[in-house]
Short mmCIF file of C-alpha atoms and ligand atoms in Angstrom, two decimals:
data_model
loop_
_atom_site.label_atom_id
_atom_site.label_comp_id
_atom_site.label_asym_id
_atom_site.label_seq_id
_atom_site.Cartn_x
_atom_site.Cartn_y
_atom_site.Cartn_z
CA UNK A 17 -16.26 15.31 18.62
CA UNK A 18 -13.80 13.53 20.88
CA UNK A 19 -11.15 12.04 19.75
CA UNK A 20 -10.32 10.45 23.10
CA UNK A 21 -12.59 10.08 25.69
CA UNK A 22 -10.36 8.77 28.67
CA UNK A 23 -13.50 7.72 30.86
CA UNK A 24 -14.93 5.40 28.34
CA UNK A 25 -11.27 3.74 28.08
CA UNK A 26 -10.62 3.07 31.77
CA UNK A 27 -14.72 1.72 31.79
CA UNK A 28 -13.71 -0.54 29.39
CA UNK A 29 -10.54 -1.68 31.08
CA UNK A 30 -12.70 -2.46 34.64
CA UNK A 31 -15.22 -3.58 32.25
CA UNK A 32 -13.10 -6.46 30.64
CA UNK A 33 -10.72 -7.39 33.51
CA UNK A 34 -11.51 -10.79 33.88
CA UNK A 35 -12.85 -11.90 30.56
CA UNK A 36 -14.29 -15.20 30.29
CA UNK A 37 -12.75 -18.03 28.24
CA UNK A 38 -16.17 -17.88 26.26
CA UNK A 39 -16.60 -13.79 25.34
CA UNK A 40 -12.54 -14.25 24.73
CA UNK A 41 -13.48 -16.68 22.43
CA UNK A 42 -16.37 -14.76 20.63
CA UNK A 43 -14.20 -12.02 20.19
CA UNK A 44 -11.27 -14.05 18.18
CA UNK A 45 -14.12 -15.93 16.27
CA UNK A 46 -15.72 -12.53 15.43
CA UNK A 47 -11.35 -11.15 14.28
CA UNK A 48 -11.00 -14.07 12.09
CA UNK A 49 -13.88 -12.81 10.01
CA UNK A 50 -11.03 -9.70 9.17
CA UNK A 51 -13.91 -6.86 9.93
CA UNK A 52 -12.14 -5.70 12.83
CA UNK A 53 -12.77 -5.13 16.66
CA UNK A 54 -14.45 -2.33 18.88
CA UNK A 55 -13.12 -0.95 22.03
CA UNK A 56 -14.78 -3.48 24.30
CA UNK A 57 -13.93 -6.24 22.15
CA UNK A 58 -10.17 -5.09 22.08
CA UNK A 59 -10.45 -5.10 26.06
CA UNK A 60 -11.11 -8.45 26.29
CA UNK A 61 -8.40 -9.44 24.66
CA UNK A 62 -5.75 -6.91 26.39
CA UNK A 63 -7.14 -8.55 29.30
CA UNK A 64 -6.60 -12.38 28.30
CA UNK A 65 -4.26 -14.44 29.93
CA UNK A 66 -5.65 -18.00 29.59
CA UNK A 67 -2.43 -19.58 27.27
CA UNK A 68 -4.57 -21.53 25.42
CA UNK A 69 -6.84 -18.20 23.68
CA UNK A 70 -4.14 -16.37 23.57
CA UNK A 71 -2.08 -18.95 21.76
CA UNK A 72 -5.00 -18.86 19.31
CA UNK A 73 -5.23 -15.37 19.17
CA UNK A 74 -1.26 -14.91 17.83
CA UNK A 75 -2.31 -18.08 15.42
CA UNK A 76 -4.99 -15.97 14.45
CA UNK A 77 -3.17 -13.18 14.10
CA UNK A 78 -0.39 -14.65 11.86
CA UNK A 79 -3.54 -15.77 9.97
CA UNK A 80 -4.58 -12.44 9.57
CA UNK A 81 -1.49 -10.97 8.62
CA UNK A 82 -0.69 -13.94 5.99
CA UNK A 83 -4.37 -13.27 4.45
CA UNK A 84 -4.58 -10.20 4.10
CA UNK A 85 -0.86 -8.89 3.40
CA UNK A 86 0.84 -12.18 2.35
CA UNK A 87 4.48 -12.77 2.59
CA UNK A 88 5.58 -9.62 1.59
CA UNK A 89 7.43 -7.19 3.68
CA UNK A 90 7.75 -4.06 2.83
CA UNK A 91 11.66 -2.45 3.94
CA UNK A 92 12.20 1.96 4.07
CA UNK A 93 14.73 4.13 6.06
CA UNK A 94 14.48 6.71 7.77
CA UNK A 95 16.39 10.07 6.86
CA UNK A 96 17.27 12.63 10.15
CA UNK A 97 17.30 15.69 8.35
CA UNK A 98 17.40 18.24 11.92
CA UNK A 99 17.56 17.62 14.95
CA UNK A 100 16.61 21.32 15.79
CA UNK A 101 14.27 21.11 17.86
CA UNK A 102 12.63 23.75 20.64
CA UNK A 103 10.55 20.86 22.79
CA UNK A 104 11.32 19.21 25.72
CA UNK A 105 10.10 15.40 25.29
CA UNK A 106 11.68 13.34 28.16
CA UNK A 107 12.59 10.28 26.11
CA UNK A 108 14.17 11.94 23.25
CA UNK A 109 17.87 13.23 22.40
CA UNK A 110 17.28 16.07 20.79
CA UNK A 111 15.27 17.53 23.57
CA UNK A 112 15.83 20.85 23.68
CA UNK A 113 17.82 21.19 27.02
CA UNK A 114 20.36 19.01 25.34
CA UNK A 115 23.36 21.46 25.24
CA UNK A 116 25.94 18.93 24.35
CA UNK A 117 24.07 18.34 21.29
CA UNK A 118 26.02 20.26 18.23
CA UNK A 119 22.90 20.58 16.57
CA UNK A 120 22.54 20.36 12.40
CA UNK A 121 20.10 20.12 9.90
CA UNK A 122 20.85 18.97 6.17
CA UNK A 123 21.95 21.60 3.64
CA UNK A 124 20.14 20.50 0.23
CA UNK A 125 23.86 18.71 -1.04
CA UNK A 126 24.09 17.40 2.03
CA UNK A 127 20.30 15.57 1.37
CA UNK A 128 21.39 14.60 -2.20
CA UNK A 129 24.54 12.62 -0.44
CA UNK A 130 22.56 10.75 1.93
CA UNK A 131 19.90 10.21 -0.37
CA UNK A 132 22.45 9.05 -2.81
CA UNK A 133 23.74 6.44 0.11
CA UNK A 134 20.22 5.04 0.83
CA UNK A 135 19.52 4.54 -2.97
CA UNK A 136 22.86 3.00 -2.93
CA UNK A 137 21.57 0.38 -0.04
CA UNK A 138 18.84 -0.19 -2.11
CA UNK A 139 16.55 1.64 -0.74
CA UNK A 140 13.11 2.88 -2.55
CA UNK A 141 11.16 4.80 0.38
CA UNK A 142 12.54 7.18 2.90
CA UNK A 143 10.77 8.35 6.29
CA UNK A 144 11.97 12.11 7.03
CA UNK A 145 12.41 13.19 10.75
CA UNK A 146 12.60 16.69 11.78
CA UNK A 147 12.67 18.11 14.95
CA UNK A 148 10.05 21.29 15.16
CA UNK A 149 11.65 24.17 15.43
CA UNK A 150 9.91 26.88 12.76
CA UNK A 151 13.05 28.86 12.72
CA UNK A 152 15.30 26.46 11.37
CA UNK A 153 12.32 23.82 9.86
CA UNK A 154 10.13 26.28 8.26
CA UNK A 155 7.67 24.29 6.04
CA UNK A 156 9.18 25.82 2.83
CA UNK A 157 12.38 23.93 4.13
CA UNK A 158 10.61 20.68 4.42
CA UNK A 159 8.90 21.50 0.82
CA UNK A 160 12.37 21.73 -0.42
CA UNK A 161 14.09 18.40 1.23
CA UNK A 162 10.91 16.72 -0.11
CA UNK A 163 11.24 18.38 -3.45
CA UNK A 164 14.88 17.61 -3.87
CA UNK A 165 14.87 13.51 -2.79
CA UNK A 166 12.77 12.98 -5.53
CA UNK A 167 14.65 14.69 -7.81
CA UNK A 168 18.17 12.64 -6.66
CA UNK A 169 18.67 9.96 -9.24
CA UNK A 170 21.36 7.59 -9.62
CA UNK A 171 22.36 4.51 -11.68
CA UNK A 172 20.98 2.26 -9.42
CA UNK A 173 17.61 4.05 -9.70
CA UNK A 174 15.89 6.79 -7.35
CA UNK A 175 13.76 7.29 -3.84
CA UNK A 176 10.25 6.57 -5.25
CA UNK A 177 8.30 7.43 -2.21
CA UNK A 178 8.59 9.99 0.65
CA UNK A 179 6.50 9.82 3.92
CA UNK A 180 6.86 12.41 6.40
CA UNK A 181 6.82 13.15 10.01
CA UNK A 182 6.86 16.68 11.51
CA UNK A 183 5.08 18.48 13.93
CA UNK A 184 0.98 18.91 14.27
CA UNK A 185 0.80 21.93 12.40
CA UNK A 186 -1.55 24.04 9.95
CA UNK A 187 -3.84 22.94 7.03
CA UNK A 188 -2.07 25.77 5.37
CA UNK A 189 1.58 23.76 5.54
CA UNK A 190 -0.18 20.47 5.14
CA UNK A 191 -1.16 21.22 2.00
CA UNK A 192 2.28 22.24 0.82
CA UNK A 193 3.72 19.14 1.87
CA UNK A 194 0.67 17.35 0.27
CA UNK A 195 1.75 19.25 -2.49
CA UNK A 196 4.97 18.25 -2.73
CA UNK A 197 3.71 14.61 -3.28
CA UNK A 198 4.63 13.13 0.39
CA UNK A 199 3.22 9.30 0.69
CA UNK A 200 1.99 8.81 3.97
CA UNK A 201 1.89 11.57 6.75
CA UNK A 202 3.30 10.08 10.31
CA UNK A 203 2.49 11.47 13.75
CA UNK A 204 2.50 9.93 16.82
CA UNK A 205 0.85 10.94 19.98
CA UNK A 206 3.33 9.14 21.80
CA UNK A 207 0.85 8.79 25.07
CA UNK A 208 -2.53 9.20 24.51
CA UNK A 209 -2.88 9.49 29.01
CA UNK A 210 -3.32 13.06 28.97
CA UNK A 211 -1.42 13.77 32.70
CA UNK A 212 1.48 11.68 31.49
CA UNK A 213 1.71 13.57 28.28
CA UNK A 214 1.59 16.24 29.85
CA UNK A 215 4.29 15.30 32.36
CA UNK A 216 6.76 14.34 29.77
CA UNK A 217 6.38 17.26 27.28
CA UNK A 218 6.90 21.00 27.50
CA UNK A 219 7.06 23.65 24.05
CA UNK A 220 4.77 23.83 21.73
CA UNK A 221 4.48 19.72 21.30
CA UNK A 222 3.19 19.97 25.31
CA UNK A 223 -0.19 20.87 23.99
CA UNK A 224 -2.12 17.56 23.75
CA UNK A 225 -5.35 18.28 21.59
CA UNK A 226 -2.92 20.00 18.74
CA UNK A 227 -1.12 16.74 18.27
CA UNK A 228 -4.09 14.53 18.61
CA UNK A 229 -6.05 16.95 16.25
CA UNK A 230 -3.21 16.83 13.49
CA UNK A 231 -4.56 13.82 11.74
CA UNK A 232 -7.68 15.79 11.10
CA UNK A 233 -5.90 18.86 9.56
CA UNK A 234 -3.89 16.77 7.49
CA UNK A 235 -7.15 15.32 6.04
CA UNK A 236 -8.70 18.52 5.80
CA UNK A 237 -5.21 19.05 3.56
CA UNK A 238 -5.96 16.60 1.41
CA UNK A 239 -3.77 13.80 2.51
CA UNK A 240 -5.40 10.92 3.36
CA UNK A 241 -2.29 8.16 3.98
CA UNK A 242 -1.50 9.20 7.74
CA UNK A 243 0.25 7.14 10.15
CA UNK A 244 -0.46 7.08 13.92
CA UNK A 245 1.56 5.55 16.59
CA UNK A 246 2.55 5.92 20.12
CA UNK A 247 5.78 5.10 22.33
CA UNK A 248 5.00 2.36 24.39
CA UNK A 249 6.91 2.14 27.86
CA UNK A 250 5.52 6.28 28.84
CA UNK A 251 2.32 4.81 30.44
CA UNK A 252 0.14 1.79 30.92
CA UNK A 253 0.19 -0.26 27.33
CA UNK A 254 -3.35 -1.64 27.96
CA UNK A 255 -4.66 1.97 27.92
CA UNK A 256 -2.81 3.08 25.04
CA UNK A 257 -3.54 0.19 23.08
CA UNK A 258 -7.33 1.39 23.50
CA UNK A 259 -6.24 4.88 22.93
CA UNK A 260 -4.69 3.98 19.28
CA UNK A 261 -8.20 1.90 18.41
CA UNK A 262 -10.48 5.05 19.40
CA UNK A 263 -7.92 7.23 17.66
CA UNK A 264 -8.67 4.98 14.08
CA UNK A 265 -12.27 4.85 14.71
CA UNK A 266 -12.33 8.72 15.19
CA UNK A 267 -10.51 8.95 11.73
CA UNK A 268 -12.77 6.46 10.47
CA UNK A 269 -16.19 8.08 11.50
CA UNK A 270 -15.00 11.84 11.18
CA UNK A 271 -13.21 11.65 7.77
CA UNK A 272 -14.53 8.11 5.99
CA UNK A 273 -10.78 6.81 6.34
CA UNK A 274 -8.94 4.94 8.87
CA UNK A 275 -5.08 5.15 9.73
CA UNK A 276 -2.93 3.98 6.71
CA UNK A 277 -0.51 2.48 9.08
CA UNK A 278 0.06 2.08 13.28
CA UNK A 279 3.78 2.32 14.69
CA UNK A 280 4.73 0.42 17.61
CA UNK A 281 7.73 2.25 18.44
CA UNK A 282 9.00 0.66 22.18
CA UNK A 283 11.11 3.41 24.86
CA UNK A 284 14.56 2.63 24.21
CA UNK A 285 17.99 4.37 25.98
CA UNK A 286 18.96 7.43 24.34
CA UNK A 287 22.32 9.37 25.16
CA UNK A 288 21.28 11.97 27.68
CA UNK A 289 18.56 11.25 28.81
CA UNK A 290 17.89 9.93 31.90
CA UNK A 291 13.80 9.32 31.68
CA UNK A 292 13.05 5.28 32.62
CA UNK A 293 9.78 4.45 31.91
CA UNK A 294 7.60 3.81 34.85
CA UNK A 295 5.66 1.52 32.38
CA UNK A 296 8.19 -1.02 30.72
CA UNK A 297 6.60 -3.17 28.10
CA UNK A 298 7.80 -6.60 28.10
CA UNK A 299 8.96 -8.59 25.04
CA UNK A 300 5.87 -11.08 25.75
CA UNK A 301 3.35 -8.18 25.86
CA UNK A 302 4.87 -5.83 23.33
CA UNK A 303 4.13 -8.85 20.66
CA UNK A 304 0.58 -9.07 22.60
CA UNK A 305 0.19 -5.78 21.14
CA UNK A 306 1.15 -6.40 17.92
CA UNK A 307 -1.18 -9.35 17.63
CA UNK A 308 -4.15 -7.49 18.81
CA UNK A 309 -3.58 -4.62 16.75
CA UNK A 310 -3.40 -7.16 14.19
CA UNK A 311 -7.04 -8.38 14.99
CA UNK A 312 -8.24 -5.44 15.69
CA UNK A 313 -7.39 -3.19 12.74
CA UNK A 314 -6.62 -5.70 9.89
CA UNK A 315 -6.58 -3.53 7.03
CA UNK A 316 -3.81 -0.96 8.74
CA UNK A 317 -0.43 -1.27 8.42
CA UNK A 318 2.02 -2.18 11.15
CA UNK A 319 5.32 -0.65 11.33
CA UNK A 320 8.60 -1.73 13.69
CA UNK A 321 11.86 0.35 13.60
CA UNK A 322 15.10 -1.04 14.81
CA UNK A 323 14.25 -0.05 18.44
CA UNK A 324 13.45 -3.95 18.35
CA UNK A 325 16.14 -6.42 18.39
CA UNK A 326 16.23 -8.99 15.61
CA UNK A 327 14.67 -11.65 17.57
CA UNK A 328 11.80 -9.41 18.49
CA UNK A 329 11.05 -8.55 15.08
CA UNK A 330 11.73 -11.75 13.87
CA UNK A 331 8.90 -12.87 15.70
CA UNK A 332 6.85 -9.42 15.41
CA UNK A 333 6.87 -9.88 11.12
CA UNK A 334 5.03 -13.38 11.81
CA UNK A 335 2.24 -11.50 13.90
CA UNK A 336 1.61 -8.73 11.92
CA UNK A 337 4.18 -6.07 11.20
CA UNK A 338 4.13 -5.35 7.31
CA UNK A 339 6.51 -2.58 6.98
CA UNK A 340 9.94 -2.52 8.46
CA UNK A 341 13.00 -0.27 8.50
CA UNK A 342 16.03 -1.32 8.07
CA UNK A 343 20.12 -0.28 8.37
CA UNK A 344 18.98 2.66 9.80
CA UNK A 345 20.52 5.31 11.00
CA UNK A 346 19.00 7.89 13.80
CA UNK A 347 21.03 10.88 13.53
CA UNK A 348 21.14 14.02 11.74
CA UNK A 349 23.35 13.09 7.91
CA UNK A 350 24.56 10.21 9.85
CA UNK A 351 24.71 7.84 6.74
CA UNK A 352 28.00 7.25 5.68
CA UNK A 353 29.57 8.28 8.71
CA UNK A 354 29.81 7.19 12.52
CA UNK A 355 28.00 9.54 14.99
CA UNK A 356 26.48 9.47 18.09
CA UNK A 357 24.15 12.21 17.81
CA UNK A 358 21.43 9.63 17.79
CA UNK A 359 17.50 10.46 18.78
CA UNK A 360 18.02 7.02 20.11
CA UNK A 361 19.61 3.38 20.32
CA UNK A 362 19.48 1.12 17.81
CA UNK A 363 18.86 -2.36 18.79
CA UNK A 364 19.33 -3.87 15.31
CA UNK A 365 22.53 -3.04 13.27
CA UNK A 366 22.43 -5.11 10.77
CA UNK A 367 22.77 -4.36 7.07
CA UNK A 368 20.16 -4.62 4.95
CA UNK A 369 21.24 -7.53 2.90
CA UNK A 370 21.38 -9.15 6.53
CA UNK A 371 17.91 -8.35 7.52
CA UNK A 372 17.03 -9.61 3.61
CA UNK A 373 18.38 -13.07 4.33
CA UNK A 374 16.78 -14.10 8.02
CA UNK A 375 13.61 -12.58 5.97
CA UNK A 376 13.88 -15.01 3.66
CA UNK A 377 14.93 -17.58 5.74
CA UNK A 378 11.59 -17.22 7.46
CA UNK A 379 9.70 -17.29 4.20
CA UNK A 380 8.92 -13.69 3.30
CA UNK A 381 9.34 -11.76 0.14
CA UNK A 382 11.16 -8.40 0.50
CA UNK A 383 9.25 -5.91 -1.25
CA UNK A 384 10.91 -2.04 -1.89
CA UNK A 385 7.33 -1.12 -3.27
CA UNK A 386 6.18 1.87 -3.93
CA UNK A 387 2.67 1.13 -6.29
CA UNK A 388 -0.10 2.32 -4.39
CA UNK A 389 1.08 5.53 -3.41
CA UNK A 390 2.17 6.63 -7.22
CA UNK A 391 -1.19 5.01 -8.78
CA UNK A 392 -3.46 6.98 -6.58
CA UNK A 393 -4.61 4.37 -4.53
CA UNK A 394 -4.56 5.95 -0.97
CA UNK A 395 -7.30 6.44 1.36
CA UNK A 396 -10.93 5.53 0.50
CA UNK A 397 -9.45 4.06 -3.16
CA UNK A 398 -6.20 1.58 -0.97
CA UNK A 399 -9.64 0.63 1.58
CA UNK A 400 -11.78 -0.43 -1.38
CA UNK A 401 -9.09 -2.86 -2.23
CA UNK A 402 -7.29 -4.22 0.79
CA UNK A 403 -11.05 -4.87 2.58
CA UNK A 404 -11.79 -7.57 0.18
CA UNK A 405 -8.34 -8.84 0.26
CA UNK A 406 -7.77 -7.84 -3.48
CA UNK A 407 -4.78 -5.95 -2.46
CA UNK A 408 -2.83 -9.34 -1.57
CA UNK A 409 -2.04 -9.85 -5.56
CA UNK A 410 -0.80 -6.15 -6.05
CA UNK A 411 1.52 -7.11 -3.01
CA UNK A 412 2.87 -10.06 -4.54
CA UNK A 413 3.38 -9.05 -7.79
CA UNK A 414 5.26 -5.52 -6.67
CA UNK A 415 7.16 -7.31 -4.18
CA UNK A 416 8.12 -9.79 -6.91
CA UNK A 417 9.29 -7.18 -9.34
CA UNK A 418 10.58 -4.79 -6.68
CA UNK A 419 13.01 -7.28 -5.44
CA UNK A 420 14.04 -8.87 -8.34
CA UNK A 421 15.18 -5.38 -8.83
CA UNK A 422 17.15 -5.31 -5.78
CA UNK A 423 18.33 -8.80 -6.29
CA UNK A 424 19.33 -7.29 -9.59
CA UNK A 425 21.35 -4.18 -8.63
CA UNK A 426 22.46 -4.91 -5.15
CA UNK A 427 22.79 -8.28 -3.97
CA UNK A 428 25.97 -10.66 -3.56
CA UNK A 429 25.64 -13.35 -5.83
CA UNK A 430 24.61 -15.84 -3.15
CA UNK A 431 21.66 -13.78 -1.65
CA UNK A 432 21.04 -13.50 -5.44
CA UNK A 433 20.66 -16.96 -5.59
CA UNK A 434 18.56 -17.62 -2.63
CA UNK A 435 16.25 -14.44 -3.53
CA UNK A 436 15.62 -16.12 -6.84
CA UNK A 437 14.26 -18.91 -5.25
CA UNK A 438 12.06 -17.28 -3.49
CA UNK A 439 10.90 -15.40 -6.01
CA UNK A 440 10.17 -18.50 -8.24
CA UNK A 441 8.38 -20.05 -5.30
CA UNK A 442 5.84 -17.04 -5.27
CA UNK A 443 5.61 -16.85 -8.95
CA UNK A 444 4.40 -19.57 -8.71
CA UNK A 445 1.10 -19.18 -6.69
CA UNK A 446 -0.28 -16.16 -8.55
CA UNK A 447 -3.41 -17.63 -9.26
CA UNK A 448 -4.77 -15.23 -11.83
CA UNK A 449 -3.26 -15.83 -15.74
CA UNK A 450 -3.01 -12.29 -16.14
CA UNK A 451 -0.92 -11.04 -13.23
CA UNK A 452 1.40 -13.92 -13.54
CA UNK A 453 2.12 -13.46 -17.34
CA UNK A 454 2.78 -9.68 -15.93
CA UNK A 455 4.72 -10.85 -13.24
CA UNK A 456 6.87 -13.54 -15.67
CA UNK A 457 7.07 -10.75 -18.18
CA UNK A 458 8.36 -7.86 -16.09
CA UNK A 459 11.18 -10.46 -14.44
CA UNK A 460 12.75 -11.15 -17.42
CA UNK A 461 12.67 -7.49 -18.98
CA UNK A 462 14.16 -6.04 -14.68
CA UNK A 463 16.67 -9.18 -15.41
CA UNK A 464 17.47 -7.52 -19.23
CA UNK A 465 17.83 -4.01 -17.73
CA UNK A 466 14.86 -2.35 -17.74
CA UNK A 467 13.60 -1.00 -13.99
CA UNK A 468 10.37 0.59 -12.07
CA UNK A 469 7.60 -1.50 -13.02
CA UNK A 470 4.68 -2.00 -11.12
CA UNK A 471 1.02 -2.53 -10.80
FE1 LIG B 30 11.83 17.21 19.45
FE2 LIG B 30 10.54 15.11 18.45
FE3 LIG B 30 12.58 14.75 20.10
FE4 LIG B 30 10.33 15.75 21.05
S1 LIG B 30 10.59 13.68 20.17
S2 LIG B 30 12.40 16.51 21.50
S3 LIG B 30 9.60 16.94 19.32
S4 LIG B 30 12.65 15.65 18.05
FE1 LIG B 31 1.96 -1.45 -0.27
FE2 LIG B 31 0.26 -1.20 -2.31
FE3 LIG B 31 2.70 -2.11 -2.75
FE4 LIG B 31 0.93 -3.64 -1.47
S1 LIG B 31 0.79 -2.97 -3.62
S2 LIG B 31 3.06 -3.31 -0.87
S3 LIG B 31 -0.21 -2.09 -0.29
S4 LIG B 31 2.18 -0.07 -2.01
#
């Protein structure tokens, strides 16, 4: 089966170019009904320009985003763990002609410290990034890393969830990271236009069909949370938007489950390298793209980095994004330390109490949740809740508890305040008796001492 059939995409594209106000129309009517768009219908609304639709299609997509995931917003980090890597992407750092580069990957104490400094933060889920390089990242190393985060604890608790992105590779090695109890599996295809992946890749990750075939082999492995995403700015957004939808239907149709989450990671300067993008994304239709995803995948998480500035994600959280990182830190052990051995540049360097507060200030409810993941509701099990919109009061109630928690052990006493407030305010509109004498319960037992509870 193809995954990608580049034909059908640019058909589409000529297809929709000039969509009229009333098939634009039809196809928002038909996204607020939160069963998701096809290709065609996802063309028309790349292709929409009248202000008015497209001003209802971000309403619709707030809509969307409110329904379905509520005010939560779920915060991780990512954790460099080696930058060795033996490919040559253009946009990235740690390519491998990068001889300046002193080059390092985490020693197992070294992974307890930084781990220790993100639980510290307040952290509760890491993202590990390694660079492929078999020598030096063997899967048994990636087993152990994995193995020892969740074994780091501290007094102000432990890393409950750890989702992982390395190179395409085997069944064989996705089952030992499945295995090792990894949450969701991320891989991006970065450009889904085969001559400009082509054009900006050389080493192993140069061939295309291994890295769009990973998702596949990771299934076949058993794990069925995997993340897709690609790096907008390398070719024509419009295209790639398509490419990301046929991607999700592919894992959809060919394995019965569709991407846990999409990543909308934007090109941003990175030391060395001198790659500009021949296809820059604007702010305006980089948050197009959020909304549509929105529409067109509702059930799939979105996830921004701090490529985005706060403004931008400001807005992007409103649209759609559930899952954010935050304080992060894009080099190898570079927590707890100033480096500039970054894969790229950060655009948002805020703490995370920071980011906590203009959350709140725009209404949402930090969550450091980890439920789903650690009570077996992934894949087909996560779908069979989150389609009805039953997954909306697991949300709230682990986002109340998680950051009471936080609010608990790491905030100053006047985000305390504030994040009390907030969490009073959502306590307040859990419908169902039950979860809200849970919810009322577990506050006052975190707020007595007692930690990790969750639904
Ligand atoms: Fe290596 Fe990944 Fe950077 Fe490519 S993007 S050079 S594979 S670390
Ligand atoms: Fe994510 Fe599940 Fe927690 Fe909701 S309840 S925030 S879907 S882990």
């Amino acid at each position: 089966m193809s995954v990608i059939d580049e034909i059908r995409i640019l058909k589409v594209l000529e297809k929709t170019k000039e969509p009229d106000a009333k098939t634009a129309q039809a196809v928002i009517n038909k996204a607020k009904e939160r069963k998701g768009l096809n290709l065609e219908e996802v063309g028309v609304l790349i292709n929409l320009t009248d202000p008015v639709l497209l001003k209802e299609m971000f309403n619709t997509a707030a809509k969307i985003k409110e329904e379905i995931y509520g005010e939560r917003l779920v915060f991780f980090a990512p954790l460099y763990v080696s930058d060795f890597c033996v490919n040559d992407c253009s946009y990235c750092n740690f390519h491998q002609t990068n001889k300046a580069l002193k080059r390092s990957k985490l020693t197992m104490e070294q992974v307890r410290e930084q781990v220790k400094i993100l639980i510290n933060m307040g952290h509760k889920r890491v993202l590990l990034e390694f660079g492929e390089d078999q020598k030096e990242n063997p899967i048994d190393y990636v087993v152990d890393v994995i193995n020892e985060i969740y074994k780091v604890k501290t007094e102000k608790g432990n890393i409950r969830r750890v989702n992982v992105n390395i190179a395409a590779t085997t069944v064989e090695n996705y089952k030992k990271i499945k295995a090792a109890n990894i949450g969701t599996y991320q891989l991006f295809q970065e450009t889904y236009h085969r001559p400009t992946y082509a054009k900006l890749h050389k080493g192993p990750k140069a061939d295309y069909d291994r890295q769009l075939t990973a998702h596949d082999r990771a299934l076949e492995a058993g794990i069925d949370d995997r993340g897709l995403g690609v790096l907008f700015g390398l070719y024509d957004w419009k295209f790639e938007v398509l490419g990301l939808i046929a991607h999700a239907e592919h894992m959809d149709k060919a394995g019965g489950v569709g991407p846990h989450t999409i990543s909308v990671p934007r090109l941003c300067e990175a030391p060395t390298v001198k790659y500009s993008p021949e296809y820059p994304v604007s702010d305006d239709d980089f948050l197009k793209i959020i909304a549509i995803l929105r529409l067109a995948v509702p059930y799939t998480g979105m996830i921004i980095s701090t490529r985005e500035t706060p403004e931008i994600r400001r807005k992007a959280f409103k649209i759609g994004i559930s899952q954010t990182s935050a304080a992060s830190v894009t080099s190898t052990g570079g927590y707890g330390k100033q480096t500039d051995s970054v894969q790229f540049t950060s655009h948002d360097s805020r703490s995370l109490e920071e980011v906590i507060k203009d959350a709140l200030k725009d209404g949402f409810l930090p969550s450091f949740c980890t439920a789903c993941y650690r009570l077996g509701r992934t894949g087909d099990d996560f779908m069979y809740l989150s389609k009805p919109g039953e997954i909306h009061k697991f949300c709230r109630t682990n986002g109340l508890l998680t950051f009471a928690e936080y609010l608990e052990d790491f905030a100053s006493p006047e985000l305390k305040k504030d994040g009390y407030k907030v969490i009073e305010q959502y306590e307040k509109k859990i419908e169902e008796p039950v979860m809200r004498t849970k919810v009322m319960e577990g506050l006052k037992d975190i707020r007595e001492g007692k930690r990790d509870i969750f639904y």
